[in-house]
PDB file of C-alpha atoms in Angstrom:
ATOM      1  CA  UNK A   1      -1.337  -7.630  13.383  1.00 62.00           C
ATOM      2  CA  UNK A   2      -4.318  -8.014  11.083  1.00 61.00           C
ATOM      3  CA  UNK A   3      -3.236  -9.485   7.812  1.00 93.00           C
ATOM      4  CA  UNK A   4      -3.763 -11.760   4.828  1.00 97.00           C
ATOM      5  CA  UNK A   5      -1.947 -15.069   5.183  1.00 97.00           C
ATOM      6  CA  UNK A   6      -1.248 -17.490   2.386  1.00 97.00           C
ATOM      7  CA  UNK A   7      -0.067 -21.036   2.886  1.00 89.00           C
ATOM      8  CA  UNK A   8       2.140 -22.505   1.741  1.00 92.00           C
ATOM      9  CA  UNK A   9       4.548 -19.925   0.311  1.00 94.00           C
ATOM     10  CA  UNK A  10       5.865 -22.477  -2.169  1.00 96.00           C
ATOM     11  CA  UNK A  11       3.932 -25.409  -3.603  1.00 97.00           C
ATOM     12  CA  UNK A  12       5.103 -28.057  -6.033  1.00 96.00           C
ATOM     13  CA  UNK A  13       2.675 -30.383  -7.742  1.00 95.00           C
ATOM     14  CA  UNK A  14       2.710 -32.802 -10.619  1.00 96.00           C
ATOM     15  CA  UNK A  15       1.188 -32.197 -14.007  1.00 96.00           C
ATOM     16  CA  UNK A  16      -2.510 -33.050 -13.743  1.00 96.00           C
ATOM     17  CA  UNK A  17      -2.520 -33.576  -9.971  1.00 97.00           C
ATOM     18  CA  UNK A  18      -5.116 -31.437  -8.154  1.00 96.00           C
ATOM     19  CA  UNK A  19      -3.757 -28.788  -5.825  1.00 97.00           C
ATOM     20  CA  UNK A  20      -5.348 -26.437  -3.295  1.00 97.00           C
ATOM     21  CA  UNK A  21      -3.951 -23.117  -2.163  1.00 97.00           C
ATOM     22  CA  UNK A  22      -5.126 -21.485   1.046  1.00 97.00           C
ATOM     23  CA  UNK A  23      -5.762 -17.937   2.181  1.00 98.00           C
ATOM     24  CA  UNK A  24      -6.901 -16.637   5.533  1.00 98.00           C
ATOM     25  CA  UNK A  25      -7.585 -13.109   6.779  1.00 97.00           C
ATOM     26  CA  UNK A  26      -7.948 -11.472  10.142  1.00 95.00           C
ATOM     27  CA  UNK A  27      -9.299  -8.202   8.714  1.00 93.00           C
ATOM     28  CA  UNK A  28     -12.930  -9.391   8.703  1.00 94.00           C
ATOM     29  CA  UNK A  29     -13.267  -8.077   5.154  1.00 94.00           C
ATOM     30  CA  UNK A  30     -16.287  -8.913   3.026  1.00 94.00           C
ATOM     31  CA  UNK A  31     -14.430  -9.454  -0.236  1.00 95.00           C
ATOM     32  CA  UNK A  32     -11.699 -11.971  -1.020  1.00 97.00           C
ATOM     33  CA  UNK A  33      -9.911 -12.116  -4.365  1.00 97.00           C
ATOM     34  CA  UNK A  34      -7.623 -14.555  -6.141  1.00 98.00           C
ATOM     35  CA  UNK A  35      -5.063 -13.289  -8.652  1.00 98.00           C
ATOM     36  CA  UNK A  36      -2.599 -15.115 -10.879  1.00 98.00           C
ATOM     37  CA  UNK A  37       0.747 -13.433 -11.512  1.00 97.00           C
ATOM     38  CA  UNK A  38       3.205 -14.811 -14.029  1.00 96.00           C
ATOM     39  CA  UNK A  39       6.838 -13.779 -14.171  1.00 93.00           C
ATOM     40  CA  UNK A  40       7.397 -10.084 -14.959  1.00 91.00           C
ATOM     41  CA  UNK A  41       3.657  -9.499 -15.427  1.00 94.00           C
ATOM     42  CA  UNK A  42       1.025  -7.657 -13.440  1.00 95.00           C
ATOM     43  CA  UNK A  43      -1.459  -9.659 -11.364  1.00 96.00           C
ATOM     44  CA  UNK A  44      -4.503 -10.974 -13.246  1.00 96.00           C
ATOM     45  CA  UNK A  45      -7.817 -11.327 -11.430  1.00 96.00           C
ATOM     46  CA  UNK A  46      -9.268 -14.846 -11.510  1.00 97.00           C
ATOM     47  CA  UNK A  47     -12.357 -14.406  -9.329  1.00 95.00           C
ATOM     48  CA  UNK A  48     -13.639 -12.912  -6.123  1.00 95.00           C
ATOM     49  CA  UNK A  49     -16.139 -13.569  -3.368  1.00 96.00           C
ATOM     50  CA  UNK A  50     -18.342 -10.847  -1.962  1.00 95.00           C
ATOM     51  CA  UNK A  51     -19.404 -12.535   1.241  1.00 94.00           C
ATOM     52  CA  UNK A  52     -20.759 -15.837  -0.125  1.00 94.00           C
ATOM     53  CA  UNK A  53     -21.396 -14.582  -3.643  1.00 95.00           C
ATOM     54  CA  UNK A  54     -18.892 -15.958  -6.138  1.00 95.00           C
ATOM     55  CA  UNK A  55     -17.894 -13.859  -9.163  1.00 94.00           C
ATOM     56  CA  UNK A  56     -15.826 -15.470 -11.879  1.00 94.00           C
ATOM     57  CA  UNK A  57     -13.912 -13.446 -14.461  1.00 93.00           C
ATOM     58  CA  UNK A  58     -14.996 -14.306 -17.998  1.00 92.00           C
ATOM     59  CA  UNK A  59     -11.582 -15.527 -19.105  1.00 93.00           C
ATOM     60  CA  UNK A  60     -10.762 -17.622 -16.045  1.00 96.00           C
ATOM     61  CA  UNK A  61     -10.344 -21.263 -17.141  1.00 95.00           C
ATOM     62  CA  UNK A  62     -12.781 -23.847 -15.763  1.00 94.00           C
ATOM     63  CA  UNK A  63      -9.757 -25.621 -14.311  1.00 95.00           C
ATOM     64  CA  UNK A  64      -9.722 -22.994 -11.558  1.00 97.00           C
ATOM     65  CA  UNK A  65     -12.298 -23.165  -8.789  1.00 97.00           C
ATOM     66  CA  UNK A  66     -12.674 -21.476  -5.427  1.00 97.00           C
ATOM     67  CA  UNK A  67     -14.338 -22.094  -2.092  1.00 97.00           C
ATOM     68  CA  UNK A  68     -15.060 -19.752   0.790  1.00 97.00           C
ATOM     69  CA  UNK A  69     -16.358 -21.769   3.733  1.00 97.00           C
ATOM     70  CA  UNK A  70     -16.451 -18.762   6.070  1.00 96.00           C
ATOM     71  CA  UNK A  71     -15.455 -15.098   6.256  1.00 95.00           C
ATOM     72  CA  UNK A  72     -11.869 -15.826   7.188  1.00 96.00           C
ATOM     73  CA  UNK A  73     -10.861 -18.499   4.694  1.00 97.00           C
ATOM     74  CA  UNK A  74     -10.785 -18.850   0.949  1.00 97.00           C
ATOM     75  CA  UNK A  75      -9.306 -21.645  -1.167  1.00 97.00           C
ATOM     76  CA  UNK A  76      -8.114 -21.852  -4.752  1.00 97.00           C
ATOM     77  CA  UNK A  77      -8.478 -25.289  -6.327  1.00 97.00           C
ATOM     78  CA  UNK A  78      -6.708 -26.169  -9.553  1.00 97.00           C
ATOM     79  CA  UNK A  79      -8.270 -29.387 -10.755  1.00 96.00           C
ATOM     80  CA  UNK A  80      -5.733 -30.492 -13.340  1.00 96.00           C
ATOM     81  CA  UNK A  81      -2.694 -28.216 -13.324  1.00 96.00           C
ATOM     82  CA  UNK A  82      -0.874 -27.745 -16.588  1.00 95.00           C
ATOM     83  CA  UNK A  83       2.603 -26.368 -17.149  1.00 95.00           C
ATOM     84  CA  UNK A  84       1.069 -23.014 -18.028  1.00 95.00           C
ATOM     85  CA  UNK A  85      -0.454 -22.728 -14.567  1.00 97.00           C
ATOM     86  CA  UNK A  86       2.946 -22.287 -12.941  1.00 97.00           C
ATOM     87  CA  UNK A  87       2.751 -18.828 -11.393  1.00 97.00           C
ATOM     88  CA  UNK A  88       2.469 -16.805  -8.211  1.00 97.00           C
ATOM     89  CA  UNK A  89      -1.065 -16.904  -6.814  1.00 98.00           C
ATOM     90  CA  UNK A  90      -2.058 -13.893  -4.764  1.00 98.00           C
ATOM     91  CA  UNK A  91      -4.959 -13.589  -2.355  1.00 98.00           C
ATOM     92  CA  UNK A  92      -6.328 -10.154  -1.509  1.00 97.00           C
ATOM     93  CA  UNK A  93      -9.140  -8.759   0.610  1.00 96.00           C
ATOM     94  CA  UNK A  94     -11.125  -5.548   0.779  1.00 94.00           C
ATOM     95  CA  UNK A  95     -13.824  -4.273   3.086  1.00 92.00           C
ATOM     96  CA  UNK A  96     -16.202  -3.738   0.199  1.00 86.00           C
ATOM     97  CA  UNK A  97     -16.067  -3.998  -3.574  1.00 81.00           C
ATOM     98  CA  UNK A  98     -15.302  -0.350  -4.138  1.00 74.00           C
ATOM     99  CA  UNK A  99     -17.712   1.736  -2.188  1.00 69.00           C
ATOM    100  CA  UNK A 100     -15.714   3.973   0.083  1.00 67.00           C
ATOM    101  CA  UNK A 101     -12.591   3.391  -2.005  1.00 76.00           C
ATOM    102  CA  UNK A 102     -11.081   0.945   0.439  1.00 84.00           C
ATOM    103  CA  UNK A 103      -7.870  -0.519  -0.993  1.00 91.00           C
ATOM    104  CA  UNK A 104      -7.209  -4.205  -1.466  1.00 94.00           C
ATOM    105  CA  UNK A 105      -4.809  -5.867   0.968  1.00 95.00           C
ATOM    106  CA  UNK A 106      -2.620  -8.598  -0.465  1.00 97.00           C
ATOM    107  CA  UNK A 107      -0.952 -11.654   0.996  1.00 97.00           C
ATOM    108  CA  UNK A 108       2.596 -12.562   0.027  1.00 96.00           C
ATOM    109  CA  UNK A 109       1.412 -15.207  -2.401  1.00 97.00           C
ATOM    110  CA  UNK A 110       1.986 -18.882  -3.072  1.00 97.00           C
ATOM    111  CA  UNK A 111       4.472 -19.714  -5.814  1.00 97.00           C
ATOM    112  CA  UNK A 112       3.212 -22.808  -7.639  1.00 97.00           C
ATOM    113  CA  UNK A 113       5.575 -25.018  -9.631  1.00 97.00           C
ATOM    114  CA  UNK A 114       4.398 -27.843 -11.914  1.00 96.00           C
ATOM    115  CA  UNK A 115       6.600 -30.857 -12.516  1.00 93.00           C
TER     116      UNK A 115
ATOM    117  CA  UNK B   1      -6.911  -3.907 -21.745  1.00 59.00           C
ATOM    118  CA  UNK B   2      -4.475  -1.764 -19.827  1.00 64.00           C
ATOM    119  CA  UNK B   3      -5.610   1.769 -19.238  1.00 87.00           C
ATOM    120  CA  UNK B   4      -2.247   2.981 -17.989  1.00 94.00           C
ATOM    121  CA  UNK B   5       1.194   3.414 -19.515  1.00 95.00           C
ATOM    122  CA  UNK B   6       4.350   3.491 -17.421  1.00 97.00           C
ATOM    123  CA  UNK B   7       8.080   3.531 -18.215  1.00 97.00           C
ATOM    124  CA  UNK B   8       9.470   0.013 -17.727  1.00 97.00           C
ATOM    125  CA  UNK B   9      12.309   1.097 -15.456  1.00 97.00           C
ATOM    126  CA  UNK B  10      13.795   4.069 -13.606  1.00 97.00           C
ATOM    127  CA  UNK B  11      16.777   4.765 -11.393  1.00 97.00           C
ATOM    128  CA  UNK B  12      16.925   7.178  -8.482  1.00 97.00           C
ATOM    129  CA  UNK B  13      19.686   8.116  -6.061  1.00 97.00           C
ATOM    130  CA  UNK B  14      19.156   7.327  -2.405  1.00 97.00           C
ATOM    131  CA  UNK B  15      17.848  10.333  -0.503  1.00 97.00           C
ATOM    132  CA  UNK B  16      16.463  12.029  -3.593  1.00 97.00           C
ATOM    133  CA  UNK B  17      12.820  12.288  -4.613  1.00 97.00           C
ATOM    134  CA  UNK B  18      11.632   9.553  -6.943  1.00 98.00           C
ATOM    135  CA  UNK B  19       9.038  10.736  -9.452  1.00 98.00           C
ATOM    136  CA  UNK B  20       7.175   7.954 -11.236  1.00 98.00           C
ATOM    137  CA  UNK B  21       4.987   9.012 -14.171  1.00 98.00           C
ATOM    138  CA  UNK B  22       1.850   7.335 -15.451  1.00 97.00           C
ATOM    139  CA  UNK B  23      -0.354   8.087 -18.439  1.00 97.00           C
ATOM    140  CA  UNK B  24      -4.041   7.229 -18.301  1.00 95.00           C
ATOM    141  CA  UNK B  25      -5.470   9.260 -21.162  1.00 91.00           C
ATOM    142  CA  UNK B  26      -8.658   7.158 -21.479  1.00 91.00           C
ATOM    143  CA  UNK B  27      -9.624   7.377 -17.825  1.00 92.00           C
ATOM    144  CA  UNK B  28     -13.297   8.093 -17.207  1.00 89.00           C
ATOM    145  CA  UNK B  29     -14.762  10.643 -14.864  1.00 83.00           C
ATOM    146  CA  UNK B  30     -15.339   8.448 -11.809  1.00 87.00           C
ATOM    147  CA  UNK B  31     -12.399   6.101 -12.212  1.00 92.00           C
ATOM    148  CA  UNK B  32      -9.771   6.348  -9.495  1.00 93.00           C
ATOM    149  CA  UNK B  33      -6.026   6.104  -9.894  1.00 95.00           C
ATOM    150  CA  UNK B  34      -4.371   3.684  -7.463  1.00 95.00           C
ATOM    151  CA  UNK B  35      -0.699   2.981  -6.890  1.00 97.00           C
ATOM    152  CA  UNK B  36       0.703  -0.240  -5.482  1.00 98.00           C
ATOM    153  CA  UNK B  37       4.253  -1.475  -5.249  1.00 98.00           C
ATOM    154  CA  UNK B  38       5.639  -4.978  -5.176  1.00 98.00           C
ATOM    155  CA  UNK B  39       8.948  -5.812  -3.596  1.00 96.00           C
ATOM    156  CA  UNK B  40      10.569  -8.994  -4.889  1.00 90.00           C
ATOM    157  CA  UNK B  41       8.834 -12.179  -3.638  1.00 86.00           C
ATOM    158  CA  UNK B  42       6.188 -10.236  -1.730  1.00 93.00           C
ATOM    159  CA  UNK B  43       2.576  -9.333  -2.419  1.00 96.00           C
ATOM    160  CA  UNK B  44       1.593  -5.910  -3.767  1.00 97.00           C
ATOM    161  CA  UNK B  45       1.482  -3.170  -1.140  1.00 97.00           C
ATOM    162  CA  UNK B  46      -1.026  -0.338  -1.340  1.00 96.00           C
ATOM    163  CA  UNK B  47       0.545   3.128  -1.526  1.00 97.00           C
ATOM    164  CA  UNK B  48      -2.037   5.772  -2.333  1.00 97.00           C
ATOM    165  CA  UNK B  49      -5.051   6.592  -4.504  1.00 95.00           C
ATOM    166  CA  UNK B  50      -6.847   9.650  -5.834  1.00 94.00           C
ATOM    167  CA  UNK B  51      -9.568  10.903  -8.137  1.00 93.00           C
ATOM    168  CA  UNK B  52      -8.999  14.562  -8.989  1.00 92.00           C
ATOM    169  CA  UNK B  53      -7.152  16.238  -6.151  1.00 89.00           C
ATOM    170  CA  UNK B  54      -3.553  15.729  -5.209  1.00 94.00           C
ATOM    171  CA  UNK B  55      -3.136  13.353  -2.286  1.00 96.00           C
ATOM    172  CA  UNK B  56      -0.420  12.843   0.310  1.00 97.00           C
ATOM    173  CA  UNK B  57       0.097  10.225   2.981  1.00 96.00           C
ATOM    174  CA  UNK B  58       3.004   8.933   5.050  1.00 95.00           C
ATOM    175  CA  UNK B  59       4.393   6.975   2.116  1.00 95.00           C
ATOM    176  CA  UNK B  60       4.025   9.208  -0.910  1.00 97.00           C
ATOM    177  CA  UNK B  61       2.317  12.021  -2.772  1.00 98.00           C
ATOM    178  CA  UNK B  62       0.103  11.638  -5.816  1.00 98.00           C
ATOM    179  CA  UNK B  63      -0.108  14.485  -8.295  1.00 98.00           C
ATOM    180  CA  UNK B  64      -2.945  14.222 -10.830  1.00 96.00           C
ATOM    181  CA  UNK B  65      -3.078  16.619 -13.774  1.00 95.00           C
ATOM    182  CA  UNK B  66      -6.138  18.792 -14.133  1.00 94.00           C
ATOM    183  CA  UNK B  67      -7.325  16.891 -17.218  1.00 93.00           C
ATOM    184  CA  UNK B  68      -6.704  13.613 -15.306  1.00 94.00           C
ATOM    185  CA  UNK B  69      -4.857  12.120 -18.257  1.00 94.00           C
ATOM    186  CA  UNK B  70      -1.683  11.562 -16.293  1.00 96.00           C
ATOM    187  CA  UNK B  71      -0.345  11.404 -12.770  1.00 97.00           C
ATOM    188  CA  UNK B  72       2.942  11.238 -10.898  1.00 98.00           C
ATOM    189  CA  UNK B  73       3.757   9.281  -7.783  1.00 98.00           C
ATOM    190  CA  UNK B  74       6.381  10.990  -5.655  1.00 98.00           C
ATOM    191  CA  UNK B  75       8.483   9.258  -3.032  1.00 97.00           C
ATOM    192  CA  UNK B  76      10.021  12.295  -1.293  1.00 96.00           C
ATOM    193  CA  UNK B  77      13.195  10.744   0.109  1.00 95.00           C
ATOM    194  CA  UNK B  78      13.888   7.426  -1.534  1.00 96.00           C
ATOM    195  CA  UNK B  79      15.682   4.706   0.423  1.00 97.00           C
ATOM    196  CA  UNK B  80      17.169   1.419  -0.746  1.00 97.00           C
ATOM    197  CA  UNK B  81      14.067  -0.330   0.614  1.00 96.00           C
ATOM    198  CA  UNK B  82      11.957   1.530  -1.932  1.00 97.00           C
ATOM    199  CA  UNK B  83      13.436  -0.591  -4.713  1.00 97.00           C
ATOM    200  CA  UNK B  84      10.374  -2.361  -6.171  1.00 98.00           C
ATOM    201  CA  UNK B  85       8.004  -2.564  -9.120  1.00 98.00           C
ATOM    202  CA  UNK B  86       5.478   0.272  -8.929  1.00 98.00           C
ATOM    203  CA  UNK B  87       2.078  -0.293 -10.526  1.00 98.00           C
ATOM    204  CA  UNK B  88      -0.197   2.507 -11.680  1.00 97.00           C
ATOM    205  CA  UNK B  89      -3.766   1.229 -11.716  1.00 95.00           C
ATOM    206  CA  UNK B  90      -7.141   2.503 -12.846  1.00 94.00           C
ATOM    207  CA  UNK B  91     -10.101   1.267 -10.840  1.00 92.00           C
ATOM    208  CA  UNK B  92     -13.140   0.835 -13.071  1.00 89.00           C
ATOM    209  CA  UNK B  93     -16.294   2.579 -11.993  1.00 85.00           C
ATOM    210  CA  UNK B  94     -18.537  -0.145 -13.428  1.00 83.00           C
ATOM    211  CA  UNK B  95     -17.375  -3.089 -11.328  1.00 82.00           C
ATOM    212  CA  UNK B  96     -14.546  -1.627  -9.193  1.00 85.00           C
ATOM    213  CA  UNK B  97     -12.048  -3.951 -10.829  1.00 88.00           C
ATOM    214  CA  UNK B  98      -8.393  -2.875 -10.806  1.00 91.00           C
ATOM    215  CA  UNK B  99      -6.864  -2.517 -14.271  1.00 93.00           C
ATOM    216  CA  UNK B 100      -3.118  -2.856 -13.737  1.00 94.00           C
ATOM    217  CA  UNK B 101      -0.405  -1.238 -15.801  1.00 91.00           C
ATOM    218  CA  UNK B 102       2.782  -3.105 -16.688  1.00 94.00           C
ATOM    219  CA  UNK B 103       4.641  -1.445 -13.832  1.00 96.00           C
ATOM    220  CA  UNK B 104       7.850   0.547 -13.456  1.00 98.00           C
ATOM    221  CA  UNK B 105      10.842  -1.185 -11.928  1.00 97.00           C
ATOM    222  CA  UNK B 106      12.373   1.473  -9.654  1.00 98.00           C
ATOM    223  CA  UNK B 107      15.948   0.929  -8.561  1.00 97.00           C
ATOM    224  CA  UNK B 108      17.298   3.107  -5.768  1.00 97.00           C
ATOM    225  CA  UNK B 109      21.055   3.433  -5.955  1.00 96.00           C
ATOM    226  CA  UNK B 110      23.365   4.275  -3.022  1.00 94.00           C
TER     227      UNK B 110
END
């Protein structure tokens, strides 16, 4: 089945140690998004790629970076994780940004813990 | 800033219709209302969306008031597997970004 896959489901890293989270999709969608979701809160958009064009949200910390080497894969890099970065990180895709009202399809997330 | 207001929690008996309200009084003319749900430890799942007209699909119905200031998501025959947090979302017309509400935790009881 076509889907959005996030690996790993659980990730533990040390304070200040760089970490990379992965997302892949078999939907061949143009847009890939990264969200941060903290406990009992709604997801918060960090950035998105439309094809190769990167769009950063204004309040996303510089500590968060992203790479999209091809249509299928997108990575979230946290350069120096702090305790406040512990959260669920969700990847989502959509065919287009909003034209045609196509919904976003989410993966099951990676839960990041910081020691 | 959130554009939607939802009750924090609701209960519903199994087999009954679950009606989840949402207020979006500041919604603009071309902004869509989307509903997603999130079951514990899973990613959000798309349910339905609409602009002005009522919508129905295999999962739910969406009733939007004529003035578009509020809407109701209806799960016609709730099952225990419908227990989840339900998010009412406004999609901005300017950049298509989803503005999420705080969500309603729906608990289906046997």
